[in-house]
PDB file of C-alpha atoms in Angstrom:
ATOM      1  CA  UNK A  13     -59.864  -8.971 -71.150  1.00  0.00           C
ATOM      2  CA  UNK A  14     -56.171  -8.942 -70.800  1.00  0.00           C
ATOM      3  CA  UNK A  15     -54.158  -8.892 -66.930  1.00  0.00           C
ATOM      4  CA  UNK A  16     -53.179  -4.920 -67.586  1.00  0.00           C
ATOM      5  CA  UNK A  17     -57.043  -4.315 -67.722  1.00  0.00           C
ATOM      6  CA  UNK A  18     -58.011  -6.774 -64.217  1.00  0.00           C
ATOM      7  CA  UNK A  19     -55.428  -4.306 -62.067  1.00  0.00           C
ATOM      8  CA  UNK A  20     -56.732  -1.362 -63.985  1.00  0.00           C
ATOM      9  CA  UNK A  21     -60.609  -2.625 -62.878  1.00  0.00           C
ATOM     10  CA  UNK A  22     -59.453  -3.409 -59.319  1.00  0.00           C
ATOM     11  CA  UNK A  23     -57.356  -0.308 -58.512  1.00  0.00           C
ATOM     12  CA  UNK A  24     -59.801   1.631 -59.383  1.00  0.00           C
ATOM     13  CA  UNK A  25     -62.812   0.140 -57.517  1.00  0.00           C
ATOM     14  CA  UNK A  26     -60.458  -0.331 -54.193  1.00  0.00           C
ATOM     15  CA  UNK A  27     -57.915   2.911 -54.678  1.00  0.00           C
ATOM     16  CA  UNK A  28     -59.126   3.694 -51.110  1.00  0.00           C
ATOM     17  CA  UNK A  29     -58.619   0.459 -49.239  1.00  0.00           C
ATOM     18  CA  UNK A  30     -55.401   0.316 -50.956  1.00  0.00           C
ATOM     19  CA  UNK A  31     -54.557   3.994 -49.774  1.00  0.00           C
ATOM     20  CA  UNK A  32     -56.057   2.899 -45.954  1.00  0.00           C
ATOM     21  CA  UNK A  33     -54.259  -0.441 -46.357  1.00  0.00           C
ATOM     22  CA  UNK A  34     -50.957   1.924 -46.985  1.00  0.00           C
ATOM     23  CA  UNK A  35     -51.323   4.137 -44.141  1.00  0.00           C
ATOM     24  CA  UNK A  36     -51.610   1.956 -41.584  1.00  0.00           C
ATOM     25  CA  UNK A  37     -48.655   0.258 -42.705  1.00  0.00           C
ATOM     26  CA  UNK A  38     -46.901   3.379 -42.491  1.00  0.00           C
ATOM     27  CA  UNK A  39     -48.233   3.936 -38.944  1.00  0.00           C
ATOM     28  CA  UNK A  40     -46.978   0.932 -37.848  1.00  0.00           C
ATOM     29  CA  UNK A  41     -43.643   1.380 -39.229  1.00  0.00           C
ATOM     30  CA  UNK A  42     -43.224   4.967 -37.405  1.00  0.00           C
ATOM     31  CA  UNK A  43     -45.430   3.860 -35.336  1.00  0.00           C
ATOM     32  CA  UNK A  44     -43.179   0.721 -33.396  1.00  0.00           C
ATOM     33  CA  UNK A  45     -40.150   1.515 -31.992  1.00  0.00           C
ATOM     34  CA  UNK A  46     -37.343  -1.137 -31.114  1.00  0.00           C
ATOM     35  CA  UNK A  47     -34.756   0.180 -28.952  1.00  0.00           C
ATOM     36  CA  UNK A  48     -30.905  -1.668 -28.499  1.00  0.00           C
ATOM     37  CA  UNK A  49     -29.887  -2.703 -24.755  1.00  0.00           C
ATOM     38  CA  UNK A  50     -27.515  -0.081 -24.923  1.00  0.00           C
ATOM     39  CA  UNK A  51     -29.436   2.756 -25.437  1.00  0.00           C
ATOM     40  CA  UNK A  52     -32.372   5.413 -24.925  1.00  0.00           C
ATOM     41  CA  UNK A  53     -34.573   7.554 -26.674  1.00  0.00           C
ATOM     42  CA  UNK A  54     -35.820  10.417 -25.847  1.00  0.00           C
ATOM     43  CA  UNK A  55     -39.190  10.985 -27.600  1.00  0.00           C
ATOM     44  CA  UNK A  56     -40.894  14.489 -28.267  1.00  0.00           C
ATOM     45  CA  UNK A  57     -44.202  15.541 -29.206  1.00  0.00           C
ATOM     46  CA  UNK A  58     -44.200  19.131 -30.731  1.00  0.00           C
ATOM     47  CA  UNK A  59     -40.651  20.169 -29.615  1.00  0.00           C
ATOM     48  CA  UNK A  60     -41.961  19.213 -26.045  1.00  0.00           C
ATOM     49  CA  UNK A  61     -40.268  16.226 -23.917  1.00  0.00           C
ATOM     50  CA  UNK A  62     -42.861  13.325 -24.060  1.00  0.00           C
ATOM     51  CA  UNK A  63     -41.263  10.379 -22.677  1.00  0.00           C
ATOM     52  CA  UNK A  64     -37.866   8.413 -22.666  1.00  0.00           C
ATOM     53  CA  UNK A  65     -38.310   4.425 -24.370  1.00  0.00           C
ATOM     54  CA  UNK A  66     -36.254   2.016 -22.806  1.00  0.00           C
ATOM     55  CA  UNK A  67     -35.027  -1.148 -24.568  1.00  0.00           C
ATOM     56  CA  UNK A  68     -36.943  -3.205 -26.271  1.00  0.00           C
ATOM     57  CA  UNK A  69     -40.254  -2.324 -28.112  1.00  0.00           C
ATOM     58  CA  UNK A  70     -42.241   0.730 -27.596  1.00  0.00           C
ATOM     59  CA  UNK A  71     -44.759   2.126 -29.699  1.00  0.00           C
ATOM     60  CA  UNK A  72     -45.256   6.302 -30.367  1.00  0.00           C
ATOM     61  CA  UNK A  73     -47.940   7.945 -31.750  1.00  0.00           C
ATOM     62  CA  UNK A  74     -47.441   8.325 -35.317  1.00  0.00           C
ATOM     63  CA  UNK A  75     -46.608  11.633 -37.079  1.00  0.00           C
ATOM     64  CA  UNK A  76     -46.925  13.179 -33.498  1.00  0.00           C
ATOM     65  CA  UNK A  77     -44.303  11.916 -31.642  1.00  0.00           C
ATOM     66  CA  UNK A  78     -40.375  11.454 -33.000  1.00  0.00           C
ATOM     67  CA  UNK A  79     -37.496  10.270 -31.634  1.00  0.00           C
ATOM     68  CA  UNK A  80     -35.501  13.547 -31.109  1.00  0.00           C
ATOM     69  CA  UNK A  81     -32.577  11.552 -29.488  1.00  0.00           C
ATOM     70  CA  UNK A  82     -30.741   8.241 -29.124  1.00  0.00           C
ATOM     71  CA  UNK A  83     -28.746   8.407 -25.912  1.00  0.00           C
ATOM     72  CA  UNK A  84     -26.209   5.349 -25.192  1.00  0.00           C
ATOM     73  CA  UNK A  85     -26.134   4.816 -21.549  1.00  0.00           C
ATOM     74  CA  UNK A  86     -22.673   2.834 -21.727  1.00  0.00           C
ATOM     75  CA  UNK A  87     -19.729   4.075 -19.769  1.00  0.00           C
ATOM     76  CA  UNK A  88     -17.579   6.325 -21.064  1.00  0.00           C
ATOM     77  CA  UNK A  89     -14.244   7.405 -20.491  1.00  0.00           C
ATOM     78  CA  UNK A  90     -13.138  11.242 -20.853  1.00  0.00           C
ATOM     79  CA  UNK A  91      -9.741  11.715 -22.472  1.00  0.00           C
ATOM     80  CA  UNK A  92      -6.991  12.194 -20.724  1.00  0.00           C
ATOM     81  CA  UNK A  93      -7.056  15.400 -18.728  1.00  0.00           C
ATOM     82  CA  UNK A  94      -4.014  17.571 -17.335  1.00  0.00           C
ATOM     83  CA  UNK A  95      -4.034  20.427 -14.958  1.00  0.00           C
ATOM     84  CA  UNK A  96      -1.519  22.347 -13.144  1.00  0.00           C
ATOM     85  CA  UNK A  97      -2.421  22.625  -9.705  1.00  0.00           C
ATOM     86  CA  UNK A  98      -0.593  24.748  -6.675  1.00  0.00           C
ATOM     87  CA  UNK A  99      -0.479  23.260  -3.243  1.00  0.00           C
ATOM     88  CA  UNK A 100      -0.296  24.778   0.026  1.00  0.00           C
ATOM     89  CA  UNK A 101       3.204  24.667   0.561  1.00  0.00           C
ATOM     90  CA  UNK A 102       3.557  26.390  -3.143  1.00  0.00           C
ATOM     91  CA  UNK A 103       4.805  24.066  -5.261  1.00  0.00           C
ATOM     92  CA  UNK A 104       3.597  23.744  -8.565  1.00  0.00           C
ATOM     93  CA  UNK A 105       2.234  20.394  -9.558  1.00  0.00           C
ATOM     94  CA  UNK A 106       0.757  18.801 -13.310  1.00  0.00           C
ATOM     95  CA  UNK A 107      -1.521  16.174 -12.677  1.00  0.00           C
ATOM     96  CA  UNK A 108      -3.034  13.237 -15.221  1.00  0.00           C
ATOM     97  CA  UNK A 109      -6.218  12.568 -14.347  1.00  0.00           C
ATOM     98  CA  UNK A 110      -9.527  10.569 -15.727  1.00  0.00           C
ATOM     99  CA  UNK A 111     -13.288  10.130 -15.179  1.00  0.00           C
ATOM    100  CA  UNK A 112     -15.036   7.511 -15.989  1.00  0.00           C
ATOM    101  CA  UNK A 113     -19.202   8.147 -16.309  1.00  0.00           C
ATOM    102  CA  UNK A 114     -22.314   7.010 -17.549  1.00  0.00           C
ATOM    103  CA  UNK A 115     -25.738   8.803 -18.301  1.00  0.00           C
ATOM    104  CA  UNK A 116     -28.642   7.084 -16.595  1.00  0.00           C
ATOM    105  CA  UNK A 117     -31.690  10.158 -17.217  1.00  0.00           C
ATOM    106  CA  UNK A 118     -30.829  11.272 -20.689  1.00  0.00           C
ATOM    107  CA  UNK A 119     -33.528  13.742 -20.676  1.00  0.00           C
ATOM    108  CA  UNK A 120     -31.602  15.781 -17.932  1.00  0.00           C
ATOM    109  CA  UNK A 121     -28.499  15.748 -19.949  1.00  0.00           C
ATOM    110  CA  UNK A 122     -30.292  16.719 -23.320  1.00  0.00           C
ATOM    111  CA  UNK A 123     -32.141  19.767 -22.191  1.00  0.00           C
ATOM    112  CA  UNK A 124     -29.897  20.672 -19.470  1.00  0.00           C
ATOM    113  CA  UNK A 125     -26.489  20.426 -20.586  1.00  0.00           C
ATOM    114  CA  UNK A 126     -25.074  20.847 -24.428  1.00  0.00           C
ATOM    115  CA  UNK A 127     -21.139  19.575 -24.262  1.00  0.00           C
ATOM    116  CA  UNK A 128     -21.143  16.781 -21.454  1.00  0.00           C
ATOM    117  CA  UNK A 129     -17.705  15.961 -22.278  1.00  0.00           C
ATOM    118  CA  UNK A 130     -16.108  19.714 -22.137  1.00  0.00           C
ATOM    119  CA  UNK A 131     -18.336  20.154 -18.873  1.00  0.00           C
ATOM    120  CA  UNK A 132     -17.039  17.374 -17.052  1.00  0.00           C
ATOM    121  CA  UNK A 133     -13.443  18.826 -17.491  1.00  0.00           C
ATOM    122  CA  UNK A 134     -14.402  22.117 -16.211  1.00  0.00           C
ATOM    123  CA  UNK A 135     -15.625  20.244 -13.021  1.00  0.00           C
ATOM    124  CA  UNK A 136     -12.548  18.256 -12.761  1.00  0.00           C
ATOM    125  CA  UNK A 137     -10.308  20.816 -13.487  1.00  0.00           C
ATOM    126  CA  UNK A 138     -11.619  22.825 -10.832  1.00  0.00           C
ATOM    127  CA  UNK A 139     -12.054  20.226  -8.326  1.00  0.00           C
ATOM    128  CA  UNK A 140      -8.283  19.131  -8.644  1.00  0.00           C
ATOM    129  CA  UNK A 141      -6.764  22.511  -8.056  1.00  0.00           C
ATOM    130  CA  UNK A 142      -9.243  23.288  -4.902  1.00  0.00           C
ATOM    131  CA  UNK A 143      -8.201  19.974  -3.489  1.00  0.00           C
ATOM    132  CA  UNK A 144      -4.255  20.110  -4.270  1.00  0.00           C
ATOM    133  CA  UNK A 145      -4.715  23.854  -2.881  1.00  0.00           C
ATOM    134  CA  UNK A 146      -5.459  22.846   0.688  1.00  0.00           C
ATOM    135  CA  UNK A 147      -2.481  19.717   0.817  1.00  0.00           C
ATOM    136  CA  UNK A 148       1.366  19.849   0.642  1.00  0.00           C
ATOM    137  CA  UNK A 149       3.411  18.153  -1.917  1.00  0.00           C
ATOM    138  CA  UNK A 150       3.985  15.493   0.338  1.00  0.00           C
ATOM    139  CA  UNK A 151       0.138  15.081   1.213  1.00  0.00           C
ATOM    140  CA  UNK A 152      -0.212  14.895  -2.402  1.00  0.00           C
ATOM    141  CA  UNK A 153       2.138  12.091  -3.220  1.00  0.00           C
ATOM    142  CA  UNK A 154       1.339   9.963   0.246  1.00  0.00           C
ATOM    143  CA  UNK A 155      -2.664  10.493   0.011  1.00  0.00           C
ATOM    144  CA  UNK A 156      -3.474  10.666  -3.538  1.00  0.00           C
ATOM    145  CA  UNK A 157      -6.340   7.614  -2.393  1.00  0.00           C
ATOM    146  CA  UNK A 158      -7.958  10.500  -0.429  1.00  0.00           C
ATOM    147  CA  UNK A 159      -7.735  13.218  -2.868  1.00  0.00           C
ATOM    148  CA  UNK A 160      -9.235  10.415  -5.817  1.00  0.00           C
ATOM    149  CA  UNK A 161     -12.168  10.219  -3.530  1.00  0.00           C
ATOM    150  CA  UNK A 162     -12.357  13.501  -2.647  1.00  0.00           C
ATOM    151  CA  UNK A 163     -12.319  14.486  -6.796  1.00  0.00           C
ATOM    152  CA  UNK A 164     -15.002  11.456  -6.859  1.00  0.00           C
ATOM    153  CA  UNK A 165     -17.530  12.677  -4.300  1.00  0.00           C
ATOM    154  CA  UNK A 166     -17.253  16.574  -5.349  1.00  0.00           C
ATOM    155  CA  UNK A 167     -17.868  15.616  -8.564  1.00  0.00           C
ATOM    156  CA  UNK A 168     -20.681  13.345  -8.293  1.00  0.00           C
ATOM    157  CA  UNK A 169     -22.328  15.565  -6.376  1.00  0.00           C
ATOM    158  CA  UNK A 170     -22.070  18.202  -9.114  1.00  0.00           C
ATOM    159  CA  UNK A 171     -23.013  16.725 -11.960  1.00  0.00           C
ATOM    160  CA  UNK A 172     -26.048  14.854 -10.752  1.00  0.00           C
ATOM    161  CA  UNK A 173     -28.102  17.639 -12.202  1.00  0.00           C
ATOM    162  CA  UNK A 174     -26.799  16.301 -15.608  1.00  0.00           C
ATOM    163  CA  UNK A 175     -28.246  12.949 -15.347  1.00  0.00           C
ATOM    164  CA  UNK A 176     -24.482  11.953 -15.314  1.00  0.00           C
ATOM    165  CA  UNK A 177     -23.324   9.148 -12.298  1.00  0.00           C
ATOM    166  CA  UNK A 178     -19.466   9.192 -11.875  1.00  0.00           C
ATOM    167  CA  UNK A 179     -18.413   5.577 -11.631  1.00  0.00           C
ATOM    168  CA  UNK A 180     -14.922   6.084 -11.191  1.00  0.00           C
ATOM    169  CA  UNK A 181     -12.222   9.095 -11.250  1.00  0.00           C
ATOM    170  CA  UNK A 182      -8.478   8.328 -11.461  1.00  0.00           C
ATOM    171  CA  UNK A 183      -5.272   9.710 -10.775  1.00  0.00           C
ATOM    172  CA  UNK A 184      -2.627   9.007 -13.128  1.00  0.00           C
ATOM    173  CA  UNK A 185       0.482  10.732 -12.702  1.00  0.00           C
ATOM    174  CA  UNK A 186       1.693  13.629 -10.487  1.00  0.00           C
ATOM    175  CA  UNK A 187       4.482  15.730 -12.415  1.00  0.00           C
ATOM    176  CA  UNK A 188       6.773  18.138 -10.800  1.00  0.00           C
ATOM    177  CA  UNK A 189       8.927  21.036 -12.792  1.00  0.00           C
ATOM    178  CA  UNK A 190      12.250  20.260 -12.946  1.00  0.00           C
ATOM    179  CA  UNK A 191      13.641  22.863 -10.627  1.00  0.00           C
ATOM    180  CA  UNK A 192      11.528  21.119  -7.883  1.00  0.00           C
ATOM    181  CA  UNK A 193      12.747  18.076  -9.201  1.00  0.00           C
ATOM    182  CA  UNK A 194      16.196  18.813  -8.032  1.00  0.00           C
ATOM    183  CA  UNK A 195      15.406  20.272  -4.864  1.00  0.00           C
ATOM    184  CA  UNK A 196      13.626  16.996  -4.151  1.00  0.00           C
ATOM    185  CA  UNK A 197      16.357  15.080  -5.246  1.00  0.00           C
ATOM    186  CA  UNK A 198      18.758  16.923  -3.006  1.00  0.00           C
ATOM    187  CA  UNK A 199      16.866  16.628  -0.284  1.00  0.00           C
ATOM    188  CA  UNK A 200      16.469  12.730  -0.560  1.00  0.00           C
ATOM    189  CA  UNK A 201      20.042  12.403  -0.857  1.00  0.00           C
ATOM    190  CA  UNK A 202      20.598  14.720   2.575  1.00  0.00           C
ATOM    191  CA  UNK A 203      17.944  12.497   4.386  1.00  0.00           C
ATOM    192  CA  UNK A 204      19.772   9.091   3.142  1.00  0.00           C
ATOM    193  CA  UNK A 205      23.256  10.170   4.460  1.00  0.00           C
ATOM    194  CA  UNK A 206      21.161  11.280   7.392  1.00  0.00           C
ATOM    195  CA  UNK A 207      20.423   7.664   8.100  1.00  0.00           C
ATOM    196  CA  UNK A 208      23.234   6.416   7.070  1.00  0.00           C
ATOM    197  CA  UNK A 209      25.675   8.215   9.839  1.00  0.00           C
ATOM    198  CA  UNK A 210      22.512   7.541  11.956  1.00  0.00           C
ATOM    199  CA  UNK A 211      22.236   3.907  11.593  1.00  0.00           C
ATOM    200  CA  UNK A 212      26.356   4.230  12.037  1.00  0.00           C
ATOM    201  CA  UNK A 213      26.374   5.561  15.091  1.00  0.00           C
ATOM    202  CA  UNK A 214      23.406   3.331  16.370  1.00  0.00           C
ATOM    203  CA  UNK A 215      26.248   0.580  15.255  1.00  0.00           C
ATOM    204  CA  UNK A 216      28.714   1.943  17.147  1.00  0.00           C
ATOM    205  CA  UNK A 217      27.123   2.458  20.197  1.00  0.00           C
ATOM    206  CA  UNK A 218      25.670  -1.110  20.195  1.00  0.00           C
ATOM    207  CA  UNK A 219      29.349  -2.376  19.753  1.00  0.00           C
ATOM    208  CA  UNK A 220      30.448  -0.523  23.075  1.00  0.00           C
ATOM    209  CA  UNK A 221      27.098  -1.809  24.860  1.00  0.00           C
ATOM    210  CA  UNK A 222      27.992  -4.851  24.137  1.00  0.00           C
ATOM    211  CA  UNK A 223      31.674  -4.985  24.406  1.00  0.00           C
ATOM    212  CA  UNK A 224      30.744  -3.417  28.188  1.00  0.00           C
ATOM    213  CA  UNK A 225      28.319  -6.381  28.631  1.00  0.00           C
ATOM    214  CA  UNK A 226      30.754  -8.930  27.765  1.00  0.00           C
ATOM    215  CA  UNK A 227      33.426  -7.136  29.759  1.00  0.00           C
ATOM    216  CA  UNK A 228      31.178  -6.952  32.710  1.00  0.00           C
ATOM    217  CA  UNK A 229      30.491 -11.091  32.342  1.00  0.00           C
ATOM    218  CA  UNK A 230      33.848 -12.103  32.504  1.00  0.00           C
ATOM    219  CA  UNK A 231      34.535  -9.863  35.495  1.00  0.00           C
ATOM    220  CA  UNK A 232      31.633 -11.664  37.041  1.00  0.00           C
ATOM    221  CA  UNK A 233      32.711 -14.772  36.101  1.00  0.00           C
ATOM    222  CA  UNK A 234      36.144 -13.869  37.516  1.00  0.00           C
ATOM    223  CA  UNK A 235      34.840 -13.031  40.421  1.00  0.00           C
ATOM    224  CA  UNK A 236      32.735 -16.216  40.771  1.00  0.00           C
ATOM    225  CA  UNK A 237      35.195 -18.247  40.522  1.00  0.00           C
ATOM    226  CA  UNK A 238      37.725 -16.589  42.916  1.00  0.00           C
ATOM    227  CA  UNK A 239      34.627 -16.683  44.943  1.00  0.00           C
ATOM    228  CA  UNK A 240      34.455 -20.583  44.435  1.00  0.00           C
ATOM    229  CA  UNK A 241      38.474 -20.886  44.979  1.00  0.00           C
ATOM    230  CA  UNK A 242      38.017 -18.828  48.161  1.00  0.00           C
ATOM    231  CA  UNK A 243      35.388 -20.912  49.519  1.00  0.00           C
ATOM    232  CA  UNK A 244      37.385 -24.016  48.875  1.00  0.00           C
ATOM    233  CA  UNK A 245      40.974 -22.647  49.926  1.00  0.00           C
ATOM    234  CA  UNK A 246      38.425 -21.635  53.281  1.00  0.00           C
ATOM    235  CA  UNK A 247      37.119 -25.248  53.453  1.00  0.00           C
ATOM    236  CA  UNK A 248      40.549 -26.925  53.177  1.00  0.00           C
ATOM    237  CA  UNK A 249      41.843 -24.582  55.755  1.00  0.00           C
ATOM    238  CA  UNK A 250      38.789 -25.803  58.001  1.00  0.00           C
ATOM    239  CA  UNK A 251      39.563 -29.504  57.594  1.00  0.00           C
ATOM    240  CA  UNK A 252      43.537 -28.095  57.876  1.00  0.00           C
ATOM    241  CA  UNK A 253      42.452 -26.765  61.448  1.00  0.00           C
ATOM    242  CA  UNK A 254      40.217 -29.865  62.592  1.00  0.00           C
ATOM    243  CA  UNK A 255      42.870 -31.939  61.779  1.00  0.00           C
ATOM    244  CA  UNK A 256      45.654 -29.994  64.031  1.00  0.00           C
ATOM    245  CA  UNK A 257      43.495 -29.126  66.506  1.00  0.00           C
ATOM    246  CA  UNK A 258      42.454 -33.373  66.944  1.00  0.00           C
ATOM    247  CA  UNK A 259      46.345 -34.471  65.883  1.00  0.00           C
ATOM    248  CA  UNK A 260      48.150 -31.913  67.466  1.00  0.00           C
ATOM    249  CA  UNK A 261      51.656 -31.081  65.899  1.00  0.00           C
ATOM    250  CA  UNK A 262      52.056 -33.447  63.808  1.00  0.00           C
ATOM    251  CA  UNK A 263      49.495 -32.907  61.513  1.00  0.00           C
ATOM    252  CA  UNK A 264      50.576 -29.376  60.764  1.00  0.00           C
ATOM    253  CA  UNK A 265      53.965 -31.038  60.097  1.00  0.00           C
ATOM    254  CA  UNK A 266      52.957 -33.805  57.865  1.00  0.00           C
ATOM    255  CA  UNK A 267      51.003 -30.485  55.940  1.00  0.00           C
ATOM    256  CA  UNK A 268      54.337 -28.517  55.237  1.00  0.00           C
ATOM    257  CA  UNK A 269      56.281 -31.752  54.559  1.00  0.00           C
ATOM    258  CA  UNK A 270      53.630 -32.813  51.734  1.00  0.00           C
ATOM    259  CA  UNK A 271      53.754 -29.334  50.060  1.00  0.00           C
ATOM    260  CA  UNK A 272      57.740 -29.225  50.042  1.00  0.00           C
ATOM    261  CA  UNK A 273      57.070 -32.709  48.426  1.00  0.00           C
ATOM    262  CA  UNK A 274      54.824 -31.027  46.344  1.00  0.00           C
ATOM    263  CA  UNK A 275      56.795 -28.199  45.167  1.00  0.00           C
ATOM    264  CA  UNK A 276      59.911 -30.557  44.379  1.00  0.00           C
ATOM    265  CA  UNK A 277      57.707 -32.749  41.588  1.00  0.00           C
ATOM    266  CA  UNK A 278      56.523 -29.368  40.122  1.00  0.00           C
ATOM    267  CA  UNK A 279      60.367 -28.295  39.387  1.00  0.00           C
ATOM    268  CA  UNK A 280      61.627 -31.832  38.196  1.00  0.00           C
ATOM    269  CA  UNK A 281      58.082 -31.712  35.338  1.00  0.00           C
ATOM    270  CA  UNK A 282      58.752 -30.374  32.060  1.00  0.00           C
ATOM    271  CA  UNK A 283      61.165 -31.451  28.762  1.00  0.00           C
ATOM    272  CA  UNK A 284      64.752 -31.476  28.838  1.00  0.00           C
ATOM    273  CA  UNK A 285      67.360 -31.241  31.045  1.00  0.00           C
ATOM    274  CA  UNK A 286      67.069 -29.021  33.923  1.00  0.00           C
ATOM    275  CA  UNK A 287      68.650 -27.713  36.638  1.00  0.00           C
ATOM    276  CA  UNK A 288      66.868 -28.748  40.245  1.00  0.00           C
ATOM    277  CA  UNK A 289      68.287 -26.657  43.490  1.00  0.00           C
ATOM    278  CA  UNK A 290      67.052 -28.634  46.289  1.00  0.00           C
ATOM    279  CA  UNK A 291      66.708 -27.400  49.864  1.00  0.00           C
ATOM    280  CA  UNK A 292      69.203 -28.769  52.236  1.00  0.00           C
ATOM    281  CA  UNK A 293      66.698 -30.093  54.345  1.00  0.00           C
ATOM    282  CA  UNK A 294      64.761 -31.682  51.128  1.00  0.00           C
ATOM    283  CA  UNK A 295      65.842 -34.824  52.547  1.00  0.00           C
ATOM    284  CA  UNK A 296      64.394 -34.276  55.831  1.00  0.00           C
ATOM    285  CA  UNK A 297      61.209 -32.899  54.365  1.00  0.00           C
ATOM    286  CA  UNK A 298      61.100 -37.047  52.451  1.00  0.00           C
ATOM    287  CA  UNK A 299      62.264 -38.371  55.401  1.00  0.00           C
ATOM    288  CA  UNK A 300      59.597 -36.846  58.182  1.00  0.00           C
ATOM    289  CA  UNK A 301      56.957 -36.995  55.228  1.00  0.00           C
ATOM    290  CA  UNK A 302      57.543 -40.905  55.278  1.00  0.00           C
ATOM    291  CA  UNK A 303      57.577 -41.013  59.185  1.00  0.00           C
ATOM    292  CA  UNK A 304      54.082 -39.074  59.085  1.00  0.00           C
ATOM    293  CA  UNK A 305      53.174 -41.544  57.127  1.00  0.00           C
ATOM    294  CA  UNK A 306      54.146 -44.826  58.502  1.00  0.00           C
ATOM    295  CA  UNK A 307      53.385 -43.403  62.027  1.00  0.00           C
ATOM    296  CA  UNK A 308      49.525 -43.455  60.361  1.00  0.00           C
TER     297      UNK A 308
END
């Protein structure tokens, strides 16, 4: 008996093990189900919804159930969007903006939604234009923070039916038309010389306030000091006084001499020759001076 004639025996005395063996092989293989980290499936049983698998390995019920979807739940980033948006103050404004989002119950977002992507930029779009609609240009510029979280709630809050969370929204550029470009422009440049021939004048009128204040120092230093000079010229005149009125005459004398003394050194200072006029009663003046003082 040759080996073509052994399978030939065997197949045919086991054709239905071999057939049992195969099916459950087969139901194993459709059967087990590994899902990646990054994903979901969404499982139906007769065009109904039967359960979502999570990562890992799940098993299904064989030629019942199928995998009708494979959802990644990674973030994604919608393209670039750009709207033109009116404000309050009606100016007309472009603005960039960008949503980033994740899907976290992909059965909501399969049966409930067909393009997420296109849907999400509806939402946006309209969000962005209610929001700029109730702010002025310069709201817009100074508080775009605000309006991101503003375009972040609103729209979280909208497409939670999807299955969708929001993790981020951002605003990326704010473009004005060029006529409102100029106007803008002009009006910066009428605001800087505005501060400039404000800040001038603030200049000048420190420069007076303080050319008063340093006026108004020396005059009281002035005056202090004549003050001081007063006081003394008083004082010597006191001890003047005490001394005529306990030396009688000659004290007063001996006074006037010293000054005429006084006066005559003052006129011979200074360089070169000069001219000296002396009193004809200089020598007397010396003369009783010296008396004064030997008489002392």
């Amino acid at each position: 008996m040759d080996f073509e004639q052994i399978i030939t025996q065997f197949v045919g005395g086991n054709i239905l093990l071999l057939l049992l063996a195969a099916f459950i092989i087969v139901c194993i293989l459709v059967g087990v189900r590994i899902v990646p980290q990054s994903e979901k499936f969404v499982v139906e049983r007769f065009g109904r919804l039967r359960s979502v698998l999570g990562p890992g390995i799940n098993f299904i019920v064989p030629f019942l159930d199928r995998v009708a979807h494979k959802i990644s739940v990674l973030e994604r980033q919608l393209p670039v969007m750009s709207q033109d948006a009116i404000t309050s103050d009606n100016v007309l404004v472009q603005v960039e903006t960008s949503v980033f989002y994740r899907i976290i119950e992909p059965e909501k977002t399969v049966y409930r939604i067909r393009d997420v992507d296109g849907a999400i930029s509806t939402t946006v779009a309209g969000i962005v234009r209610s929001e700029i609609g109730k702010m002025e240009l310069d709201q817009v510029q100074a508080n775009r923070t605000g309006l991101i979280l503003a375009i972040q709630d609103q729209l979280a809050a909208q497409v939670d039916d999807w299955g969708i969370e929001v993790t981020r929204a951002e605003i990326l550029d704010v473009n004005l038309d060029a006529a409102t470009r100029a106007a803008m422009l002009q009006q910066l440049n009428a605001e800087r010389a505005r501060r400039a021939q404000v800040t001038e004048a603030e200049g000048k009128k420190r420069a007076v306030e303080l050319s008063a204040d340093a006026e108004l120092y020396a005059a009281e230093q002035i005056a202090k000091a004549r003050r001081i000079a007063a006081d003394a010229e008083a004082y010597a005149t006191g001890v003047v006084a005490e001394a005529i009125a306990a030396n009688g005459l000659e004290a007063a004398q001996y006074q006037v001499a010293l000054k005429q003394v006084e006066a005559l050194n003052k006129l011979g200072e200074g360089n070169g020759s000069n001219t000296i006029l002396v009193p004809a009663n200089a020598l007397e003046a010396f003369g009783d001076a010296f008396k004064m003082l030997k008489g002392r």
